[in-house]
mmCIF file of C-alpha atoms in Angstrom:
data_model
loop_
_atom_site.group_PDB
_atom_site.id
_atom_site.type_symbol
_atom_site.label_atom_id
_atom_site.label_comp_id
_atom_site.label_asym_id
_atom_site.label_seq_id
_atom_site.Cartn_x
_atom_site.Cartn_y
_atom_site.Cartn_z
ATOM 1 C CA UNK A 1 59.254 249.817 -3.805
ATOM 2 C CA UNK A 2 62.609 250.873 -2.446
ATOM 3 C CA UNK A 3 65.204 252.009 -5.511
ATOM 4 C CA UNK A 4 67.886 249.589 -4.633
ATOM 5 C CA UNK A 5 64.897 246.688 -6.136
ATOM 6 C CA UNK A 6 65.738 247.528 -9.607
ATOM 7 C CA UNK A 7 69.626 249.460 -9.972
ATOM 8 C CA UNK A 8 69.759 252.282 -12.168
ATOM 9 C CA UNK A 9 73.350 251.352 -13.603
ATOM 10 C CA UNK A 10 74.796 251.475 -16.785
ATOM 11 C CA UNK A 11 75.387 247.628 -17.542
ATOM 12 C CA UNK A 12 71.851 247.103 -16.591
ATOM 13 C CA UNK A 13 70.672 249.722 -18.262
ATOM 14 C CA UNK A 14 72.535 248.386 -21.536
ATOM 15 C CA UNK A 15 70.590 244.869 -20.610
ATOM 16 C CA UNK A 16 67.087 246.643 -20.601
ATOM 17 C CA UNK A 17 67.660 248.110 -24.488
ATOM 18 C CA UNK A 18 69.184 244.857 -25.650
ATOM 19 C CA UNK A 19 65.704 243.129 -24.138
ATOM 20 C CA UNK A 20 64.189 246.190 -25.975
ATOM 21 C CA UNK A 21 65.277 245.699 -29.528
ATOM 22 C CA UNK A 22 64.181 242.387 -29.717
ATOM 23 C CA UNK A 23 60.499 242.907 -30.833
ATOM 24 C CA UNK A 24 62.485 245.673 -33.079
ATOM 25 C CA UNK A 25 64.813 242.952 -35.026
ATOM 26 C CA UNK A 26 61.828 240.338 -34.690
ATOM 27 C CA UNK A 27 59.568 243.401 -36.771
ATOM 28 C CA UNK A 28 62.558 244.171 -39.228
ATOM 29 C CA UNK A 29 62.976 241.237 -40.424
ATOM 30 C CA UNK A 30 59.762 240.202 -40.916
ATOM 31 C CA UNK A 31 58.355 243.070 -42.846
ATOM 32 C CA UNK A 32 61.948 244.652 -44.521
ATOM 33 C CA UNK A 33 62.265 242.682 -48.004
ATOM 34 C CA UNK A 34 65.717 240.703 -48.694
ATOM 35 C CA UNK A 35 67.552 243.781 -50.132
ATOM 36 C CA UNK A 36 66.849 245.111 -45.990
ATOM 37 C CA UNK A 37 67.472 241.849 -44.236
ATOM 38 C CA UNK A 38 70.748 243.239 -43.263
ATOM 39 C CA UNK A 39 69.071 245.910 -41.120
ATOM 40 C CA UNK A 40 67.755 243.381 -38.647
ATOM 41 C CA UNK A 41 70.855 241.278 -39.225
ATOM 42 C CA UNK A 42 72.206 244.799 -37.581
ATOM 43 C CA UNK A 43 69.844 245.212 -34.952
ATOM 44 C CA UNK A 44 70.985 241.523 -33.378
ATOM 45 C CA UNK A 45 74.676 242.137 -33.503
ATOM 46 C CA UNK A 46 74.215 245.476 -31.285
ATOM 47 C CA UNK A 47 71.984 243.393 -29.019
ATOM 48 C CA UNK A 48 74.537 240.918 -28.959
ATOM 49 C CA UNK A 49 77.124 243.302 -28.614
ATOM 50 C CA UNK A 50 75.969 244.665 -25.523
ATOM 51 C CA UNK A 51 75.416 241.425 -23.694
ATOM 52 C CA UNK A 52 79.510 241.974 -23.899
ATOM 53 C CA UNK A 53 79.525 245.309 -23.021
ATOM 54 C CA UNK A 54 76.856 245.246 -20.422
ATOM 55 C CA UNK A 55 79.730 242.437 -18.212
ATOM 56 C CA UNK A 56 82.741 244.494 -19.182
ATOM 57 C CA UNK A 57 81.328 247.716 -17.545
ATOM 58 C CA UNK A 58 79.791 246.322 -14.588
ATOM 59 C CA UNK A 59 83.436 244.490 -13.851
ATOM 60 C CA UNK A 60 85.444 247.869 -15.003
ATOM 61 C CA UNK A 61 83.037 249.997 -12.801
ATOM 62 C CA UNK A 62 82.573 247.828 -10.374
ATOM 63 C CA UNK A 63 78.235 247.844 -11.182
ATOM 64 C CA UNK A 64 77.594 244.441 -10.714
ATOM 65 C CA UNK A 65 74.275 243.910 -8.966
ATOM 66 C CA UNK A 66 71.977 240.682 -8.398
ATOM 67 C CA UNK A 67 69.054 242.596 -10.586
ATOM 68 C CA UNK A 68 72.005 242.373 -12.974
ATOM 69 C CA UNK A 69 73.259 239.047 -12.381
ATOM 70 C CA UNK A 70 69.456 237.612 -12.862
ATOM 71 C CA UNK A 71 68.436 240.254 -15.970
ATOM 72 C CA UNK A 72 71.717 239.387 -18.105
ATOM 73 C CA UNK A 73 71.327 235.578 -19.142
ATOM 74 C CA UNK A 74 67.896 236.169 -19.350
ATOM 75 C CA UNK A 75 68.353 238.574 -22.083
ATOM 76 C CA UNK A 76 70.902 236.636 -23.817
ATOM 77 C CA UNK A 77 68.675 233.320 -24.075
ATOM 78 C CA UNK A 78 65.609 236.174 -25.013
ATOM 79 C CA UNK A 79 67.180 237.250 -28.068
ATOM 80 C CA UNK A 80 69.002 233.933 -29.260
ATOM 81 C CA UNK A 81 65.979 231.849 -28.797
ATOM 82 C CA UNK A 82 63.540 234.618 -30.867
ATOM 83 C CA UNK A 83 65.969 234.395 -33.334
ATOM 84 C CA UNK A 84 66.496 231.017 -34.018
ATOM 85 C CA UNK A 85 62.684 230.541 -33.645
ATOM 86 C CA UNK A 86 62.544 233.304 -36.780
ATOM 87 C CA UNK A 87 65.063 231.655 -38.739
ATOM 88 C CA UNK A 88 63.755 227.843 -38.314
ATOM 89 C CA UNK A 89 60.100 229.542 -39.654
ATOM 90 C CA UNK A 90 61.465 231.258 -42.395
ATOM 91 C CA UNK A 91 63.911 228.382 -43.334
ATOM 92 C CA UNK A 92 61.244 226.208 -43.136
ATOM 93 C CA UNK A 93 63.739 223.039 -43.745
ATOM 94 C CA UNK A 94 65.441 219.773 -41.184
ATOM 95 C CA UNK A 95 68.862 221.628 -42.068
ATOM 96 C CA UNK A 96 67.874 224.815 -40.295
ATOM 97 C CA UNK A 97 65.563 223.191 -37.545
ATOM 98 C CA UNK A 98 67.766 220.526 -36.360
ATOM 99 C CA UNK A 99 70.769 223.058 -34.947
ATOM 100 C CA UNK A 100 68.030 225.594 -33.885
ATOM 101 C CA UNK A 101 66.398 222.913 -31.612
ATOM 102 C CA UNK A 102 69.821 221.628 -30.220
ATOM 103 C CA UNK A 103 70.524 224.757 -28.810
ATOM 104 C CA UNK A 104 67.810 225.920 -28.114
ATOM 105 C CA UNK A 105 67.016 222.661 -25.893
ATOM 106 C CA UNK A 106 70.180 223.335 -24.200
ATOM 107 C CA UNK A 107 69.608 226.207 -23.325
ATOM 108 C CA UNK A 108 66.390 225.089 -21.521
ATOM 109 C CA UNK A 109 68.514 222.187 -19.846
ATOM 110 C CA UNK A 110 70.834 224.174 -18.498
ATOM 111 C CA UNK A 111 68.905 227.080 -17.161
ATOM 112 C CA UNK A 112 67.151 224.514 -15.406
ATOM 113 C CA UNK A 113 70.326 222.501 -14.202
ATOM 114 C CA UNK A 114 71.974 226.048 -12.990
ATOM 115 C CA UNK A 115 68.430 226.527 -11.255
ATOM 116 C CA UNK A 116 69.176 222.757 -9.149
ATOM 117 C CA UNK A 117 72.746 223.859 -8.194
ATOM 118 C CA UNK A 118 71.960 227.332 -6.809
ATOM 119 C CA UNK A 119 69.567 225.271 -4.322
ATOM 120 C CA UNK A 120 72.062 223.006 -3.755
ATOM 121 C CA UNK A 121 74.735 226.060 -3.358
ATOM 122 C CA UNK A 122 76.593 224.399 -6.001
ATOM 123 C CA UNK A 123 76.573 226.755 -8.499
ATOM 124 C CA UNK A 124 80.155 227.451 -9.171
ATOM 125 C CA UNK A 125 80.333 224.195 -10.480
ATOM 126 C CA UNK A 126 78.510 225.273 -13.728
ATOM 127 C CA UNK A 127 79.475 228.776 -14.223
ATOM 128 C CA UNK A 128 80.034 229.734 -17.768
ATOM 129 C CA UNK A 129 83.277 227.822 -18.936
ATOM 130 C CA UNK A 130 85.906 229.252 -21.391
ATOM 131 C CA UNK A 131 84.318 226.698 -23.602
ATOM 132 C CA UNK A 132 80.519 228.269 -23.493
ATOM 133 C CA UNK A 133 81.938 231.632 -24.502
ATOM 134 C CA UNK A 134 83.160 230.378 -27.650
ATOM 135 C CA UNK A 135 80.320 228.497 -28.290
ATOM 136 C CA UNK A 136 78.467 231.848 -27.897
ATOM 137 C CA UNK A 137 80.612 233.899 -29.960
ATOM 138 C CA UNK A 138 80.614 231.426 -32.934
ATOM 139 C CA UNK A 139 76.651 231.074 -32.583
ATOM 140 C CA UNK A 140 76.080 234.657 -32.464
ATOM 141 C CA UNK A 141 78.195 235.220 -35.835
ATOM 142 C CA UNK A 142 76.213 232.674 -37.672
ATOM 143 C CA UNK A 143 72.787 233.901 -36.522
ATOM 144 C CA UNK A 144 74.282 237.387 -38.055
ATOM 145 C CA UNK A 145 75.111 235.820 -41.200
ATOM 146 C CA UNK A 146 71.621 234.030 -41.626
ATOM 147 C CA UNK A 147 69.428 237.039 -40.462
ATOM 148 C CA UNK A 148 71.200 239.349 -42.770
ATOM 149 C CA UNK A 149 70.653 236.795 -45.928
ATOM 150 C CA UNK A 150 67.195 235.535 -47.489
ATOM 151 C CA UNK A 151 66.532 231.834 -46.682
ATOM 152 C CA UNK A 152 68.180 229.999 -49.285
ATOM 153 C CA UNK A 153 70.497 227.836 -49.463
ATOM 154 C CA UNK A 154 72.001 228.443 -52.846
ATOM 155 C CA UNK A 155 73.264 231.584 -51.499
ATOM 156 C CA UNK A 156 77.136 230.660 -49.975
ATOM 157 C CA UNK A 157 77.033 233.256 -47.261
ATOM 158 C CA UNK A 158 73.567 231.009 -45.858
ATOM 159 C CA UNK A 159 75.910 227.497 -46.141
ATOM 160 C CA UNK A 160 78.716 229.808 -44.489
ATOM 161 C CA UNK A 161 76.424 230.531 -41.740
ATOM 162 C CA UNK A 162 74.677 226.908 -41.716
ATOM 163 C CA UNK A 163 78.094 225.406 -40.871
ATOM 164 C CA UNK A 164 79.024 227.821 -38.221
ATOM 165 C CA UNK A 165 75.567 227.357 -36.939
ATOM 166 C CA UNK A 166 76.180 223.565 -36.501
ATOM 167 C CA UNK A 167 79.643 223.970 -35.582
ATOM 168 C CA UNK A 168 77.758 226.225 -32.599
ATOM 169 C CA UNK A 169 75.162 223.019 -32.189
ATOM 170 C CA UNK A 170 78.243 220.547 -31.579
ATOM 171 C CA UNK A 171 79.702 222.945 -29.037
ATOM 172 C CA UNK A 172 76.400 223.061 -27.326
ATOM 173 C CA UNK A 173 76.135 219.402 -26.725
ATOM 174 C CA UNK A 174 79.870 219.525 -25.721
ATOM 175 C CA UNK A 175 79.739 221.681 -22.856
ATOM 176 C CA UNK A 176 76.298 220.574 -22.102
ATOM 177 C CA UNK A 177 77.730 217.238 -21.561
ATOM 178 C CA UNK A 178 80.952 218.764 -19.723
ATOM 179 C CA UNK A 179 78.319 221.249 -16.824
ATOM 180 C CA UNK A 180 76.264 217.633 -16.812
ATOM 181 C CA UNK A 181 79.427 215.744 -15.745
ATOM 182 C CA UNK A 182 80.245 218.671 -13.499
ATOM 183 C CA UNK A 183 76.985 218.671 -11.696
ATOM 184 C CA UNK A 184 76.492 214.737 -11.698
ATOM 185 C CA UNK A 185 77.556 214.383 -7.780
ATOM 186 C CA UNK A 186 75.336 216.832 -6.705
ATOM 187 C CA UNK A 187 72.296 215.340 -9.198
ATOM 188 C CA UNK A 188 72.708 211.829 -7.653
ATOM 189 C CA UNK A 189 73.365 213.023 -3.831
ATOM 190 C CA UNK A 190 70.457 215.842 -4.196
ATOM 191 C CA UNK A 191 68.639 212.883 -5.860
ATOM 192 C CA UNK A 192 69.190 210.175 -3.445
ATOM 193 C CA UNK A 193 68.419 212.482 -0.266
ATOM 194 C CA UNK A 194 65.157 213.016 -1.866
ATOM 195 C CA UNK A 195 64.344 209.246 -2.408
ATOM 196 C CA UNK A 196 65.506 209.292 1.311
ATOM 197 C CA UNK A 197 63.430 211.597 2.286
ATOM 198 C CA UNK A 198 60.210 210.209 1.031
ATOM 199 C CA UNK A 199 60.695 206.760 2.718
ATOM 200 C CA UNK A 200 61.002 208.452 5.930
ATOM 201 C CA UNK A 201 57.604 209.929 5.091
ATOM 202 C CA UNK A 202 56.162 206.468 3.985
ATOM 203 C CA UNK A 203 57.481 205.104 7.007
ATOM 204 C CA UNK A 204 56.309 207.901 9.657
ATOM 205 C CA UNK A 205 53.162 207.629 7.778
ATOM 206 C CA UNK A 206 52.424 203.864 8.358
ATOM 207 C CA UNK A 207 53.629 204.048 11.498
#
């Protein structure tokens, strides 16, 4: 297969290791005891981390690539979702499951919704707003702060990281509702040339 398939750059490259230390942080955490909980709480912030880095280089040195473009929110819903889906387990509670679930859901609505609107070649209209980013940067801290602290909530830096966690959930459904709104014209046109499209059929059919 021809080299230019898969681009040896440097963002991508830093997209491959974050995609890499996920099993890593998944195996930390489960097997470290509390005292070592911050190791893995580690081990997601550099993942994190790089899902910055990896856009800042490729726009500095000019590295973006569609490999890259595909790979990069694919490793940024990898590690998010496997961590949520390790904290609502260990949690075990409706407190810790009802956030994780939120975004996590979101995350599968939108992927899907961006998915409709690149066939429709409308997919400017739900590019990641100034709103998303924050709602990723406030989510990522929180999952930090949870990973890096045993699953109780008598301990204050677990509330402090439950609240920034929901805080995260209520942006979610925000913008969710704002690249919804967005994409609504394009839903109900895509959606009514379809129904169009099948009567035809019906009607060619009987004919």
């Amino acid at each position: 297969m021809p080299r230019e398939s898969f681009p040896v750059t440097l963002p991508n490259t830093l997209t491959l290791v974050r995609i890499a230390l996920i099993p890593v942080f998944v195996l930390t955490y489960i097997f470290f005891t509390d005292d070592m909980l911050w190791v893995s709480a580690v081990l997601f912030a550099c993942a994190a981390f790089t899902d910055w880095l990896d856009g800042f280089l490729a726009r500095q040195l000019g590295q973006g690539t569609a490999f890259g473009a595909f790979l990069d929110p694919v490793a940024d819903k990898l590690i998010v979702v496997t961590a949520l889906v390790l904290l609502i387990e260990s949690h075990s509670n409706l407190v810790m499951t009802l956030p994780g679930l939120i975004i996590v859901g979101r995350e599968i609505i939108i992927s899907a919704l961006r998915e409709w609107m690149a066939e429709m070649n409308r997919r400017g209209l739900v590019d990641v707003s100034w709103l998303g980013k924050i709602k990723t940067g406030v989510q990522m801290i929180a999952i930090v702060v949870l990973l890096a602290n045993p699953p109780s909530l008598a301990i204050p830096w677990v509330i402090l990281g439950m609240l920034l966690l929901y805080v995260a959930a209520l942006m979610t459904l925000w913008s969710m509702f704002l690249y919804l709104k967005a994409a609504w014209p394009t839903l109900r046109d895509g959606l009514y040339e379809q129904e169009t499209s099948a009567v035809v059929e019906e009607e060619d059919d009987s004919a």
